[in-house]
Amino acid sequence: MLINCGFYKELAESPIRYLDGVYGTDDTGFKEFIAPGILLCVIFFFPLCSSETAYIWDKKQGTLERSMVAGVQSWEIMTSFLATEGIVVVIQCFVSFFMIIYIFEIEILESFALSVMITIMMGLAGVSMGFLLASFCDEEIEAVMLSIATFFPNMILSGILWPIEGMPLAMQYITYFLPSRLASESIRSIVTRGWEFSHIGVWPGFLATAGWITFYWVLTLLIHKFRFSQR
């Protein structure tokens, strides 16, 4: 009709051109979306539980208090726990990556080192949060229940299962107060989008995770100082 009327036939074409994707495929499965975030949640949760139970066990046995009386500083005790638990985090990290790459067959499009780095940092954040919860809990069951209470909101509202863009606007701002919010976006951008560290969608996750670790440590040291000053 356009040709018969003397118009350009291109006017009937769609103004949007659909080309082949640069990364991934057009039929990307749901596992490619959730796998990076689930990996971070697992690496965060298990060191959280193991570090707090070990910390509380030392408190119940009196080892922690005897060390403090002998002159050992709180940060030195936390550093020793972080070193021992950090070995477990590294092993757990590489086992998890082996599973998602060779069992679930998820391709990492950008740097494998960046993926490992953000994952290990998330595990250390879990260890640091374990210190914080164990500081004001006297029983292992109390700390584990608190861990579970923080785990599910962190997993559901961090954009791992429910995309941030699909949330109400007010809730989108609330998610920034969750430790996995920016980190999950960073590892997803590295794994499935192939973005580098300098991209705005990647480096904030590293910065936020480092900030959470610092926050947990500072708050734990303040709680230790207050509790032992009362004795």
PDB file of C-alpha atoms in Angstrom:
ATOM      1  CA  MET A   1       0.000   0.000   0.000  1.00  0.00           C
ATOM      2  CA  LEU A   2       2.833   2.378   0.819  1.00  0.00           C
ATOM      3  CA  ILE A   3       4.543   1.579  -2.471  1.00  0.00           C
ATOM      4  CA  ASN A   4       1.338   2.104  -4.458  1.00  0.00           C
ATOM      5  CA  CYS A   5       0.803   5.434  -2.709  1.00  0.00           C
ATOM      6  CA  GLY A   6       4.363   6.536  -3.466  1.00  0.00           C
ATOM      7  CA  PHE A   7       5.740   6.280   0.093  1.00  0.00           C
ATOM      8  CA  TYR A   8       8.824   4.512   1.372  1.00  0.00           C
ATOM      9  CA  LYS A   9       8.132   0.899   2.279  1.00  0.00           C
ATOM     10  CA  GLU A  10      10.524   1.241   5.270  1.00  0.00           C
ATOM     11  CA  LEU A  11       7.803   3.230   7.065  1.00  0.00           C
ATOM     12  CA  ALA A  12       5.973  -0.053   7.729  1.00  0.00           C
ATOM     13  CA  GLU A  13       8.980  -1.640   9.435  1.00  0.00           C
ATOM     14  CA  SER A  14       9.452  -1.694  13.184  1.00  0.00           C
ATOM     15  CA  PRO A  15      11.578   1.199  14.527  1.00  0.00           C
ATOM     16  CA  ILE A  16      13.282  -1.271  16.882  1.00  0.00           C
ATOM     17  CA  ARG A  17      15.928  -3.581  15.440  1.00  0.00           C
ATOM     18  CA  TYR A  18      16.318  -6.895  17.235  1.00  0.00           C
ATOM     19  CA  LEU A  19      19.859  -8.234  16.818  1.00  0.00           C
ATOM     20  CA  ASP A  20      21.671 -11.173  18.301  1.00  0.00           C
ATOM     21  CA  GLY A  21      22.694 -10.748  21.926  1.00  0.00           C
ATOM     22  CA  VAL A  22      26.290  -9.899  22.748  1.00  0.00           C
ATOM     23  CA  TYR A  23      26.365 -12.191  25.802  1.00  0.00           C
ATOM     24  CA  GLY A  24      24.364 -15.294  26.560  1.00  0.00           C
ATOM     25  CA  THR A  25      21.452 -16.596  24.528  1.00  0.00           C
ATOM     26  CA  ASP A  26      17.886 -15.518  23.837  1.00  0.00           C
ATOM     27  CA  ASP A  27      16.484 -18.426  25.845  1.00  0.00           C
ATOM     28  CA  THR A  28      18.449 -17.928  29.054  1.00  0.00           C
ATOM     29  CA  GLY A  29      17.147 -20.177  31.798  1.00  0.00           C
ATOM     30  CA  PHE A  30      16.103 -19.143  35.289  1.00  0.00           C
ATOM     31  CA  LYS A  31      19.100 -20.897  36.829  1.00  0.00           C
ATOM     32  CA  GLU A  32      21.487 -18.452  35.122  1.00  0.00           C
ATOM     33  CA  PHE A  33      19.666 -15.614  36.876  1.00  0.00           C
ATOM     34  CA  ILE A  34      19.497 -17.040  40.391  1.00  0.00           C
ATOM     35  CA  ALA A  35      22.696 -19.128  40.549  1.00  0.00           C
ATOM     36  CA  PRO A  36      25.176 -16.262  41.244  1.00  0.00           C
ATOM     37  CA  GLY A  37      22.994 -14.809  44.011  1.00  0.00           C
ATOM     38  CA  ILE A  38      22.264 -18.204  45.570  1.00  0.00           C
ATOM     39  CA  LEU A  39      26.006 -18.851  45.593  1.00  0.00           C
ATOM     40  CA  LEU A  40      26.586 -15.669  47.608  1.00  0.00           C
ATOM     41  CA  CYS A  41      23.787 -16.521  50.040  1.00  0.00           C
ATOM     42  CA  VAL A  42      25.222 -19.971  50.711  1.00  0.00           C
ATOM     43  CA  ILE A  43      28.748 -18.617  51.155  1.00  0.00           C
ATOM     44  CA  PHE A  44      27.364 -15.952  53.512  1.00  0.00           C
ATOM     45  CA  PHE A  45      25.072 -18.138  55.620  1.00  0.00           C
ATOM     46  CA  PHE A  46      27.166 -21.178  56.503  1.00  0.00           C
ATOM     47  CA  PRO A  47      30.273 -19.256  57.711  1.00  0.00           C
ATOM     48  CA  LEU A  48      27.838 -17.067  59.654  1.00  0.00           C
ATOM     49  CA  CYS A  49      26.490 -20.068  61.579  1.00  0.00           C
ATOM     50  CA  SER A  50      29.837 -21.817  62.051  1.00  0.00           C
ATOM     51  CA  SER A  51      31.678 -18.716  63.289  1.00  0.00           C
ATOM     52  CA  GLU A  52      29.024 -17.719  65.802  1.00  0.00           C
ATOM     53  CA  THR A  53      28.667 -21.227  67.239  1.00  0.00           C
ATOM     54  CA  ALA A  54      32.453 -21.545  67.628  1.00  0.00           C
ATOM     55  CA  TYR A  55      32.593 -18.091  69.219  1.00  0.00           C
ATOM     56  CA  ILE A  56      29.798 -18.833  71.678  1.00  0.00           C
ATOM     57  CA  TRP A  57      31.356 -22.203  72.515  1.00  0.00           C
ATOM     58  CA  ASP A  58      34.559 -20.425  73.540  1.00  0.00           C
ATOM     59  CA  LYS A  59      32.518 -18.027  75.671  1.00  0.00           C
ATOM     60  CA  LYS A  60      30.686 -20.866  77.429  1.00  0.00           C
ATOM     61  CA  GLN A  61      33.926 -22.749  78.082  1.00  0.00           C
ATOM     62  CA  GLY A  62      35.522 -19.617  79.559  1.00  0.00           C
ATOM     63  CA  THR A  63      38.368 -19.607  77.038  1.00  0.00           C
ATOM     64  CA  LEU A  64      37.417 -16.238  75.626  1.00  0.00           C
ATOM     65  CA  GLU A  65      37.233 -14.519  79.013  1.00  0.00           C
ATOM     66  CA  ARG A  66      40.528 -16.032  80.183  1.00  0.00           C
ATOM     67  CA  SER A  67      42.190 -14.750  77.034  1.00  0.00           C
ATOM     68  CA  MET A  68      40.776 -11.273  77.637  1.00  0.00           C
ATOM     69  CA  VAL A  69      41.968 -11.289  81.236  1.00  0.00           C
ATOM     70  CA  ALA A  70      45.429 -12.371  80.066  1.00  0.00           C
ATOM     71  CA  GLY A  71      45.632  -9.232  77.939  1.00  0.00           C
ATOM     72  CA  VAL A  72      44.523 -10.459  74.531  1.00  0.00           C
ATOM     73  CA  GLN A  73      42.607  -7.764  72.667  1.00  0.00           C
ATOM     74  CA  SER A  74      39.191  -8.347  71.124  1.00  0.00           C
ATOM     75  CA  TRP A  75      40.426  -7.589  67.611  1.00  0.00           C
ATOM     76  CA  GLU A  76      43.202 -10.168  68.028  1.00  0.00           C
ATOM     77  CA  ILE A  77      40.680 -12.863  68.959  1.00  0.00           C
ATOM     78  CA  MET A  78      38.463 -11.899  66.043  1.00  0.00           C
ATOM     79  CA  THR A  79      41.443 -11.960  63.675  1.00  0.00           C
ATOM     80  CA  SER A  80      42.343 -15.480  64.768  1.00  0.00           C
ATOM     81  CA  PHE A  81      38.777 -16.641  64.195  1.00  0.00           C
ATOM     82  CA  LEU A  82      38.720 -14.878  60.835  1.00  0.00           C
ATOM     83  CA  ALA A  83      41.931 -16.639  59.773  1.00  0.00           C
ATOM     84  CA  THR A  84      40.666 -20.111  60.657  1.00  0.00           C
ATOM     85  CA  GLU A  85      37.170 -19.558  59.293  1.00  0.00           C
ATOM     86  CA  GLY A  86      38.640 -17.876  56.213  1.00  0.00           C
ATOM     87  CA  ILE A  87      40.299 -21.146  55.204  1.00  0.00           C
ATOM     88  CA  VAL A  88      36.905 -22.848  55.313  1.00  0.00           C
ATOM     89  CA  VAL A  89      35.400 -19.998  53.272  1.00  0.00           C
ATOM     90  CA  VAL A  90      38.033 -20.376  50.542  1.00  0.00           C
ATOM     91  CA  ILE A  91      37.507 -24.141  50.320  1.00  0.00           C
ATOM     92  CA  GLN A  92      33.729 -23.705  50.263  1.00  0.00           C
ATOM     93  CA  CYS A  93      34.060 -21.037  47.588  1.00  0.00           C
ATOM     94  CA  PHE A  94      36.036 -23.207  45.167  1.00  0.00           C
ATOM     95  CA  VAL A  95      33.791 -26.224  45.760  1.00  0.00           C
ATOM     96  CA  SER A  96      30.738 -24.067  45.018  1.00  0.00           C
ATOM     97  CA  PHE A  97      32.269 -22.699  41.821  1.00  0.00           C
ATOM     98  CA  PHE A  98      33.153 -26.223  40.729  1.00  0.00           C
ATOM     99  CA  MET A  99      29.517 -27.199  41.145  1.00  0.00           C
ATOM    100  CA  ILE A 100      27.989 -24.263  39.273  1.00  0.00           C
ATOM    101  CA  ILE A 101      30.502 -24.515  36.404  1.00  0.00           C
ATOM    102  CA  TYR A 102      30.789 -28.267  35.856  1.00  0.00           C
ATOM    103  CA  ILE A 103      27.512 -29.589  37.287  1.00  0.00           C
ATOM    104  CA  PHE A 104      25.049 -26.791  36.532  1.00  0.00           C
ATOM    105  CA  GLU A 105      27.057 -25.759  33.424  1.00  0.00           C
ATOM    106  CA  ILE A 106      26.912 -22.013  34.008  1.00  0.00           C
ATOM    107  CA  GLU A 107      29.468 -20.074  31.980  1.00  0.00           C
ATOM    108  CA  ILE A 108      31.391 -17.215  33.595  1.00  0.00           C
ATOM    109  CA  LEU A 109      31.678 -14.573  30.884  1.00  0.00           C
ATOM    110  CA  GLU A 110      34.087 -12.211  32.623  1.00  0.00           C
ATOM    111  CA  SER A 111      36.958 -12.626  35.077  1.00  0.00           C
ATOM    112  CA  PHE A 112      36.859 -15.784  37.190  1.00  0.00           C
ATOM    113  CA  ALA A 113      39.145 -14.053  39.702  1.00  0.00           C
ATOM    114  CA  LEU A 114      36.629 -11.232  40.251  1.00  0.00           C
ATOM    115  CA  SER A 115      33.871 -13.775  40.849  1.00  0.00           C
ATOM    116  CA  VAL A 116      35.973 -15.615  43.409  1.00  0.00           C
ATOM    117  CA  MET A 117      37.011 -12.370  45.085  1.00  0.00           C
ATOM    118  CA  ILE A 118      33.475 -11.065  45.660  1.00  0.00           C
ATOM    119  CA  THR A 119      32.409 -14.508  46.864  1.00  0.00           C
ATOM    120  CA  ILE A 120      35.247 -14.781  49.398  1.00  0.00           C
ATOM    121  CA  MET A 121      34.525 -11.246  50.589  1.00  0.00           C
ATOM    122  CA  MET A 122      30.888 -12.233  51.103  1.00  0.00           C
ATOM    123  CA  GLY A 123      31.990 -15.257  53.116  1.00  0.00           C
ATOM    124  CA  LEU A 124      34.183 -13.060  55.308  1.00  0.00           C
ATOM    125  CA  ALA A 125      31.208 -10.737  55.762  1.00  0.00           C
ATOM    126  CA  GLY A 126      29.244 -13.746  57.023  1.00  0.00           C
ATOM    127  CA  VAL A 127      32.032 -14.586  59.474  1.00  0.00           C
ATOM    128  CA  SER A 128      32.102 -10.968  60.674  1.00  0.00           C
ATOM    129  CA  MET A 129      28.336 -10.912  61.162  1.00  0.00           C
ATOM    130  CA  GLY A 130      28.699 -14.145  63.130  1.00  0.00           C
ATOM    131  CA  PHE A 131      31.013 -12.306  65.508  1.00  0.00           C
ATOM    132  CA  LEU A 132      28.411  -9.582  65.925  1.00  0.00           C
ATOM    133  CA  LEU A 133      25.528 -11.960  66.697  1.00  0.00           C
ATOM    134  CA  ALA A 134      27.675 -14.058  69.022  1.00  0.00           C
ATOM    135  CA  SER A 135      28.673 -10.948  70.970  1.00  0.00           C
ATOM    136  CA  PHE A 136      25.233 -10.516  72.548  1.00  0.00           C
ATOM    137  CA  CYS A 137      24.028 -14.153  72.407  1.00  0.00           C
ATOM    138  CA  ASP A 138      24.866 -16.608  75.180  1.00  0.00           C
ATOM    139  CA  GLU A 139      23.476 -19.772  73.572  1.00  0.00           C
ATOM    140  CA  GLU A 140      24.112 -21.300  70.166  1.00  0.00           C
ATOM    141  CA  ILE A 141      20.404 -21.741  69.446  1.00  0.00           C
ATOM    142  CA  GLU A 142      19.793 -18.019  69.947  1.00  0.00           C
ATOM    143  CA  ALA A 143      22.470 -17.092  67.430  1.00  0.00           C
ATOM    144  CA  VAL A 144      21.316 -19.686  64.893  1.00  0.00           C
ATOM    145  CA  MET A 145      17.718 -18.475  65.124  1.00  0.00           C
ATOM    146  CA  LEU A 146      18.866 -14.901  64.564  1.00  0.00           C
ATOM    147  CA  SER A 147      20.898 -16.083  61.580  1.00  0.00           C
ATOM    148  CA  ILE A 148      17.875 -17.769  60.045  1.00  0.00           C
ATOM    149  CA  ALA A 149      15.803 -14.645  60.690  1.00  0.00           C
ATOM    150  CA  THR A 150      18.322 -12.555  58.736  1.00  0.00           C
ATOM    151  CA  PHE A 151      18.917 -15.139  56.006  1.00  0.00           C
ATOM    152  CA  PHE A 152      15.455 -15.295  54.431  1.00  0.00           C
ATOM    153  CA  PRO A 153      14.875 -11.514  54.057  1.00  0.00           C
ATOM    154  CA  ASN A 154      18.404 -11.229  52.692  1.00  0.00           C
ATOM    155  CA  MET A 155      17.765 -13.963  50.103  1.00  0.00           C
ATOM    156  CA  ILE A 156      14.267 -12.900  49.054  1.00  0.00           C
ATOM    157  CA  LEU A 157      14.689  -9.114  48.979  1.00  0.00           C
ATOM    158  CA  SER A 158      18.231  -8.798  47.591  1.00  0.00           C
ATOM    159  CA  GLY A 159      17.195  -9.347  43.995  1.00  0.00           C
ATOM    160  CA  ILE A 160      18.293 -12.983  43.968  1.00  0.00           C
ATOM    161  CA  LEU A 161      14.858 -14.550  43.450  1.00  0.00           C
ATOM    162  CA  TRP A 162      12.660 -11.471  43.068  1.00  0.00           C
ATOM    163  CA  PRO A 163      14.155  -8.870  40.690  1.00  0.00           C
ATOM    164  CA  ILE A 164      14.652  -5.470  42.278  1.00  0.00           C
ATOM    165  CA  GLU A 165      12.930  -3.773  39.329  1.00  0.00           C
ATOM    166  CA  GLY A 166       9.708  -5.657  40.122  1.00  0.00           C
ATOM    167  CA  MET A 167       9.498  -4.404  43.707  1.00  0.00           C
ATOM    168  CA  PRO A 168       7.590  -1.329  44.894  1.00  0.00           C
ATOM    169  CA  LEU A 169       9.741   1.798  44.845  1.00  0.00           C
ATOM    170  CA  ALA A 170       9.875   2.117  48.642  1.00  0.00           C
ATOM    171  CA  MET A 171      11.034  -1.482  49.002  1.00  0.00           C
ATOM    172  CA  GLN A 172      13.740  -0.931  46.403  1.00  0.00           C
ATOM    173  CA  TYR A 173      15.327   1.634  48.712  1.00  0.00           C
ATOM    174  CA  ILE A 174      14.986  -0.692  51.713  1.00  0.00           C
ATOM    175  CA  THR A 175      16.942  -3.409  49.910  1.00  0.00           C
ATOM    176  CA  TYR A 176      20.072  -1.243  50.031  1.00  0.00           C
ATOM    177  CA  PHE A 177      20.266  -2.049  53.750  1.00  0.00           C
ATOM    178  CA  LEU A 178      20.725  -5.764  53.000  1.00  0.00           C
ATOM    179  CA  PRO A 179      24.302  -7.119  52.800  1.00  0.00           C
ATOM    180  CA  SER A 180      23.727  -9.150  49.609  1.00  0.00           C
ATOM    181  CA  ARG A 181      21.929  -6.424  47.638  1.00  0.00           C
ATOM    182  CA  LEU A 182      24.811  -4.884  45.696  1.00  0.00           C
ATOM    183  CA  ALA A 183      27.069  -7.924  45.898  1.00  0.00           C
ATOM    184  CA  SER A 184      24.530 -10.156  44.151  1.00  0.00           C
ATOM    185  CA  GLU A 185      24.144  -7.601  41.384  1.00  0.00           C
ATOM    186  CA  SER A 186      27.920  -7.419  40.983  1.00  0.00           C
ATOM    187  CA  ILE A 187      28.492 -11.161  40.674  1.00  0.00           C
ATOM    188  CA  ARG A 188      25.522 -11.505  38.292  1.00  0.00           C
ATOM    189  CA  SER A 189      26.981  -8.754  36.118  1.00  0.00           C
ATOM    190  CA  ILE A 190      30.363 -10.491  36.097  1.00  0.00           C
ATOM    191  CA  VAL A 191      29.042 -13.982  35.433  1.00  0.00           C
ATOM    192  CA  THR A 192      26.172 -13.425  32.998  1.00  0.00           C
ATOM    193  CA  ARG A 193      26.835  -9.961  31.509  1.00  0.00           C
ATOM    194  CA  GLY A 194      30.610 -10.022  31.217  1.00  0.00           C
ATOM    195  CA  TRP A 195      31.170  -6.622  32.810  1.00  0.00           C
ATOM    196  CA  GLU A 196      34.548  -5.600  34.192  1.00  0.00           C
ATOM    197  CA  PHE A 197      35.408  -4.221  37.636  1.00  0.00           C
ATOM    198  CA  SER A 198      35.331  -0.613  36.430  1.00  0.00           C
ATOM    199  CA  HIS A 199      31.654  -0.883  35.415  1.00  0.00           C
ATOM    200  CA  ILE A 200      29.135   0.934  37.622  1.00  0.00           C
ATOM    201  CA  GLY A 201      27.235  -2.319  38.061  1.00  0.00           C
ATOM    202  CA  VAL A 202      30.249  -4.180  39.486  1.00  0.00           C
ATOM    203  CA  TRP A 203      32.512  -2.134  41.754  1.00  0.00           C
ATOM    204  CA  PRO A 204      29.760  -0.909  44.156  1.00  0.00           C
ATOM    205  CA  GLY A 205      29.243  -4.523  45.258  1.00  0.00           C
ATOM    206  CA  PHE A 206      32.886  -4.823  46.315  1.00  0.00           C
ATOM    207  CA  LEU A 207      32.763  -1.476  48.106  1.00  0.00           C
ATOM    208  CA  ALA A 208      29.500  -2.308  49.883  1.00  0.00           C
ATOM    209  CA  THR A 209      30.772  -5.713  51.045  1.00  0.00           C
ATOM    210  CA  ALA A 210      33.948  -4.156  52.430  1.00  0.00           C
ATOM    211  CA  GLY A 211      31.790  -1.583  54.189  1.00  0.00           C
ATOM    212  CA  TRP A 212      29.603  -4.273  55.768  1.00  0.00           C
ATOM    213  CA  ILE A 213      32.685  -6.129  57.044  1.00  0.00           C
ATOM    214  CA  THR A 214      34.021  -2.918  58.587  1.00  0.00           C
ATOM    215  CA  PHE A 215      30.622  -2.147  60.124  1.00  0.00           C
ATOM    216  CA  TYR A 216      30.353  -5.604  61.711  1.00  0.00           C
ATOM    217  CA  TRP A 217      33.849  -5.385  63.153  1.00  0.00           C
ATOM    218  CA  VAL A 218      33.420  -1.892  64.602  1.00  0.00           C
ATOM    219  CA  LEU A 219      30.060  -2.749  66.182  1.00  0.00           C
ATOM    220  CA  THR A 220      31.414  -6.022  67.599  1.00  0.00           C
ATOM    221  CA  LEU A 221      34.407  -4.283  69.158  1.00  0.00           C
ATOM    222  CA  LEU A 222      32.127  -1.676  70.731  1.00  0.00           C
ATOM    223  CA  ILE A 223      29.872  -4.397  72.182  1.00  0.00           C
ATOM    224  CA  HIS A 224      32.911  -6.243  73.569  1.00  0.00           C
ATOM    225  CA  LYS A 225      34.219  -3.070  75.137  1.00  0.00           C
ATOM    226  CA  PHE A 226      30.855  -2.358  76.761  1.00  0.00           C
ATOM    227  CA  ARG A 227      30.217  -5.910  78.028  1.00  0.00           C
ATOM    228  CA  PHE A 228      33.677  -6.429  79.515  1.00  0.00           C
ATOM    229  CA  SER A 229      33.683  -2.969  81.082  1.00  0.00           C
ATOM    230  CA  GLN A 230      30.610  -3.997  83.092  1.00  0.00           C
ATOM    231  CA  ARG A 231      32.472  -6.924  84.737  1.00  0.00           C
TER     232      ARG A 231
END
